[in-house]
PDB file of C-alpha atoms in Angstrom:
ATOM      1  CA  UNK A   1     104.389 116.371  83.169  1.00  0.00           C
ATOM      2  CA  UNK A   2     102.978 114.021  80.542  1.00  0.00           C
ATOM      3  CA  UNK A   3     106.259 114.139  78.567  1.00  0.00           C
ATOM      4  CA  UNK A   4     108.163 113.021  81.676  1.00  0.00           C
ATOM      5  CA  UNK A   5     105.797 110.055  82.053  1.00  0.00           C
ATOM      6  CA  UNK A   6     106.147 109.211  78.346  1.00  0.00           C
ATOM      7  CA  UNK A   7     109.944 109.087  78.671  1.00  0.00           C
ATOM      8  CA  UNK A   8     109.712 106.964  81.810  1.00  0.00           C
ATOM      9  CA  UNK A   9     107.199 104.558  80.211  1.00  0.00           C
ATOM     10  CA  UNK A  10     109.424 104.207  77.148  1.00  0.00           C
ATOM     11  CA  UNK A  11     112.381 103.377  79.415  1.00  0.00           C
ATOM     12  CA  UNK A  12     110.246 100.864  81.353  1.00  0.00           C
ATOM     13  CA  UNK A  13     109.274  99.183  78.063  1.00  0.00           C
ATOM     14  CA  UNK A  14     112.957  98.354  77.440  1.00  0.00           C
ATOM     15  CA  UNK A  15     112.855  96.181  80.570  1.00  0.00           C
ATOM     16  CA  UNK A  16     109.864  94.094  79.471  1.00  0.00           C
ATOM     17  CA  UNK A  17     110.244  90.323  79.543  1.00  0.00           C
ATOM     18  CA  UNK A  18     108.240  89.397  76.429  1.00  0.00           C
ATOM     19  CA  UNK A  19     110.063  86.485  74.771  1.00  0.00           C
ATOM     20  CA  UNK A  20     106.846  84.757  73.661  1.00  0.00           C
ATOM     21  CA  UNK A  21     104.603  87.527  72.363  1.00  0.00           C
ATOM     22  CA  UNK A  22     107.446  89.864  71.346  1.00  0.00           C
ATOM     23  CA  UNK A  23     105.079  92.650  72.469  1.00  0.00           C
ATOM     24  CA  UNK A  24     106.867  94.812  75.066  1.00  0.00           C
ATOM     25  CA  UNK A  25     104.755  97.296  77.010  1.00  0.00           C
ATOM     26  CA  UNK A  26     105.854  99.986  79.450  1.00  0.00           C
ATOM     27  CA  UNK A  27     103.905 102.009  82.004  1.00  0.00           C
ATOM     28  CA  UNK A  28     104.821 104.974  84.153  1.00  0.00           C
ATOM     29  CA  UNK A  29     102.442 106.343  86.735  1.00  0.00           C
ATOM     30  CA  UNK A  30     102.603 109.321  89.027  1.00  0.00           C
ATOM     31  CA  UNK A  31     101.162 108.636  92.451  1.00  0.00           C
ATOM     32  CA  UNK A  32      99.717 110.886  95.113  1.00  0.00           C
ATOM     33  CA  UNK A  33     103.123 110.945  96.818  1.00  0.00           C
ATOM     34  CA  UNK A  34     104.580 112.700  93.744  1.00  0.00           C
ATOM     35  CA  UNK A  35     106.814 109.772  92.819  1.00  0.00           C
ATOM     36  CA  UNK A  36     106.848 108.066  89.424  1.00  0.00           C
ATOM     37  CA  UNK A  37     106.539 104.279  89.455  1.00  0.00           C
ATOM     38  CA  UNK A  38     107.375 102.039  86.501  1.00  0.00           C
ATOM     39  CA  UNK A  39     106.145  98.730  85.177  1.00  0.00           C
ATOM     40  CA  UNK A  40     106.680  96.446  82.188  1.00  0.00           C
ATOM     41  CA  UNK A  41     104.941  93.293  81.084  1.00  0.00           C
ATOM     42  CA  UNK A  42     106.543  90.104  82.356  1.00  0.00           C
ATOM     43  CA  UNK A  43     105.558  86.976  80.463  1.00  0.00           C
ATOM     44  CA  UNK A  44     105.669  83.371  81.542  1.00  0.00           C
ATOM     45  CA  UNK A  45     105.740  80.307  79.303  1.00  0.00           C
ATOM     46  CA  UNK A  46     102.390  79.378  80.850  1.00  0.00           C
ATOM     47  CA  UNK A  47     100.739  82.386  79.183  1.00  0.00           C
ATOM     48  CA  UNK A  48      97.977  83.143  81.679  1.00  0.00           C
ATOM     49  CA  UNK A  49     100.560  83.295  84.462  1.00  0.00           C
ATOM     50  CA  UNK A  50     102.425  86.367  83.206  1.00  0.00           C
ATOM     51  CA  UNK A  51     101.382  89.892  84.090  1.00  0.00           C
ATOM     52  CA  UNK A  52     100.884  93.165  82.317  1.00  0.00           C
ATOM     53  CA  UNK A  53     102.858  96.387  82.755  1.00  0.00           C
ATOM     54  CA  UNK A  54     100.049  98.152  84.625  1.00  0.00           C
ATOM     55  CA  UNK A  55      99.873  95.817  87.654  1.00  0.00           C
ATOM     56  CA  UNK A  56     103.677  95.778  87.768  1.00  0.00           C
ATOM     57  CA  UNK A  57     103.661  99.583  88.151  1.00  0.00           C
ATOM     58  CA  UNK A  58     100.757  99.471  90.609  1.00  0.00           C
ATOM     59  CA  UNK A  59     102.618  96.917  92.735  1.00  0.00           C
ATOM     60  CA  UNK A  60     105.710  99.144  92.753  1.00  0.00           C
ATOM     61  CA  UNK A  61     103.528 102.096  93.778  1.00  0.00           C
ATOM     62  CA  UNK A  62     101.878 100.257  96.655  1.00  0.00           C
ATOM     63  CA  UNK A  63     105.198  98.877  97.912  1.00  0.00           C
ATOM     64  CA  UNK A  64     106.753 102.345  97.560  1.00  0.00           C
ATOM     65  CA  UNK A  65     104.081 103.974  99.704  1.00  0.00           C
ATOM     66  CA  UNK A  66     101.842 105.538  97.038  1.00  0.00           C
ATOM     67  CA  UNK A  67      98.110 104.999  97.346  1.00  0.00           C
ATOM     68  CA  UNK A  68      96.428 106.783  94.431  1.00  0.00           C
ATOM     69  CA  UNK A  69      97.272 107.125  90.745  1.00  0.00           C
ATOM     70  CA  UNK A  70      97.296 110.771  89.657  1.00  0.00           C
ATOM     71  CA  UNK A  71      98.231 110.114  86.002  1.00  0.00           C
ATOM     72  CA  UNK A  72      99.503 107.189  83.946  1.00  0.00           C
ATOM     73  CA  UNK A  73     101.269 106.728  80.596  1.00  0.00           C
ATOM     74  CA  UNK A  74     101.298 103.513  78.579  1.00  0.00           C
ATOM     75  CA  UNK A  75     103.344 102.640  75.493  1.00  0.00           C
ATOM     76  CA  UNK A  76     103.753  99.480  73.428  1.00  0.00           C
ATOM     77  CA  UNK A  77     106.515  98.901  70.925  1.00  0.00           C
ATOM     78  CA  UNK A  78     104.307  97.446  68.198  1.00  0.00           C
ATOM     79  CA  UNK A  79     100.955  99.168  68.745  1.00  0.00           C
ATOM     80  CA  UNK A  80     100.612 102.962  68.811  1.00  0.00           C
ATOM     81  CA  UNK A  81      97.975 104.175  71.279  1.00  0.00           C
ATOM     82  CA  UNK A  82      97.903 100.833  73.071  1.00  0.00           C
ATOM     83  CA  UNK A  83      95.266 101.004  75.774  1.00  0.00           C
ATOM     84  CA  UNK A  84      95.362  98.913  78.948  1.00  0.00           C
ATOM     85  CA  UNK A  85      93.516  95.597  78.593  1.00  0.00           C
ATOM     86  CA  UNK A  86      90.149  95.134  80.287  1.00  0.00           C
ATOM     87  CA  UNK A  87      91.515  93.528  83.441  1.00  0.00           C
ATOM     88  CA  UNK A  88      94.153  96.238  83.801  1.00  0.00           C
ATOM     89  CA  UNK A  89      91.537  98.946  83.370  1.00  0.00           C
ATOM     90  CA  UNK A  90      89.782  97.649  86.470  1.00  0.00           C
ATOM     91  CA  UNK A  91      93.101  97.325  88.320  1.00  0.00           C
ATOM     92  CA  UNK A  92      93.958 100.944  87.503  1.00  0.00           C
ATOM     93  CA  UNK A  93      90.491 102.146  88.501  1.00  0.00           C
ATOM     94  CA  UNK A  94      90.983 100.624  91.961  1.00  0.00           C
ATOM     95  CA  UNK A  95      93.688 103.242  92.571  1.00  0.00           C
ATOM     96  CA  UNK A  96      92.442 106.079  90.345  1.00  0.00           C
ATOM     97  CA  UNK A  97      89.580 108.524  90.174  1.00  0.00           C
ATOM     98  CA  UNK A  98      87.205 109.015  87.250  1.00  0.00           C
ATOM     99  CA  UNK A  99      89.193 112.065  86.112  1.00  0.00           C
ATOM    100  CA  UNK A 100      92.650 110.459  86.341  1.00  0.00           C
ATOM    101  CA  UNK A 101      94.467 111.184  83.071  1.00  0.00           C
ATOM    102  CA  UNK A 102      95.663 108.196  81.029  1.00  0.00           C
ATOM    103  CA  UNK A 103      98.227 109.062  78.325  1.00  0.00           C
ATOM    104  CA  UNK A 104      98.286 106.785  75.287  1.00  0.00           C
ATOM    105  CA  UNK A 105     101.666 107.029  73.611  1.00  0.00           C
ATOM    106  CA  UNK A 106     103.319 106.242  70.314  1.00  0.00           C
ATOM    107  CA  UNK A 107     107.032 106.341  69.510  1.00  0.00           C
ATOM    108  CA  UNK A 108     107.033 110.172  69.411  1.00  0.00           C
ATOM    109  CA  UNK A 109     105.224 110.915  72.662  1.00  0.00           C
ATOM    110  CA  UNK A 110     101.758 111.299  74.109  1.00  0.00           C
ATOM    111  CA  UNK A 111      99.341 110.950  71.188  1.00  0.00           C
ATOM    112  CA  UNK A 112      96.020 110.895  73.052  1.00  0.00           C
ATOM    113  CA  UNK A 113      94.819 111.627  76.570  1.00  0.00           C
ATOM    114  CA  UNK A 114      91.710 110.014  78.050  1.00  0.00           C
ATOM    115  CA  UNK A 115      90.250 109.934  81.531  1.00  0.00           C
ATOM    116  CA  UNK A 116      89.739 106.812  83.571  1.00  0.00           C
ATOM    117  CA  UNK A 117      85.982 107.269  83.159  1.00  0.00           C
ATOM    118  CA  UNK A 118      86.380 107.276  79.367  1.00  0.00           C
ATOM    119  CA  UNK A 119      88.629 104.217  79.477  1.00  0.00           C
ATOM    120  CA  UNK A 120      86.334 102.229  81.774  1.00  0.00           C
ATOM    121  CA  UNK A 121      82.925 103.893  82.094  1.00  0.00           C
ATOM    122  CA  UNK A 122      81.298 101.152  84.173  1.00  0.00           C
ATOM    123  CA  UNK A 123      84.079 100.183  86.551  1.00  0.00           C
ATOM    124  CA  UNK A 124      83.284  98.405  89.793  1.00  0.00           C
ATOM    125  CA  UNK A 125      83.404 101.014  92.540  1.00  0.00           C
ATOM    126  CA  UNK A 126      84.795 100.195  95.961  1.00  0.00           C
ATOM    127  CA  UNK A 127      82.342 102.490  97.746  1.00  0.00           C
ATOM    128  CA  UNK A 128      79.535 100.320  96.367  1.00  0.00           C
ATOM    129  CA  UNK A 129      81.066  96.832  96.588  1.00  0.00           C
ATOM    130  CA  UNK A 130      83.848  97.052  99.178  1.00  0.00           C
TER     131      UNK A 130
END
């Protein structure tokens, strides 16, 4: 399963719009509905206004009917084992569980697997705040 997500994330990365940073990122996530949703970073000349690959994939998941992330793969062209940024870690955790698998990829495939709890050990929890 993780290899399928790696291939999908790598394909998503080719669709990134990263003319300013030249740092394309791709994400593929499998949702609770069994479907795979893709995302790529989409930059804007006003740098804080662009968005990362992870929320792009999450938005596709929500609009496609998925509600929970079962597993997620992330790949960046220029940085092997690129982890989601801090803000994206919280965005992912909103739709994931502590044991959701996050696959960190390099050009050859999945190089490391971590859980959501390892990636963001002190995430805000909706059952406490929401």
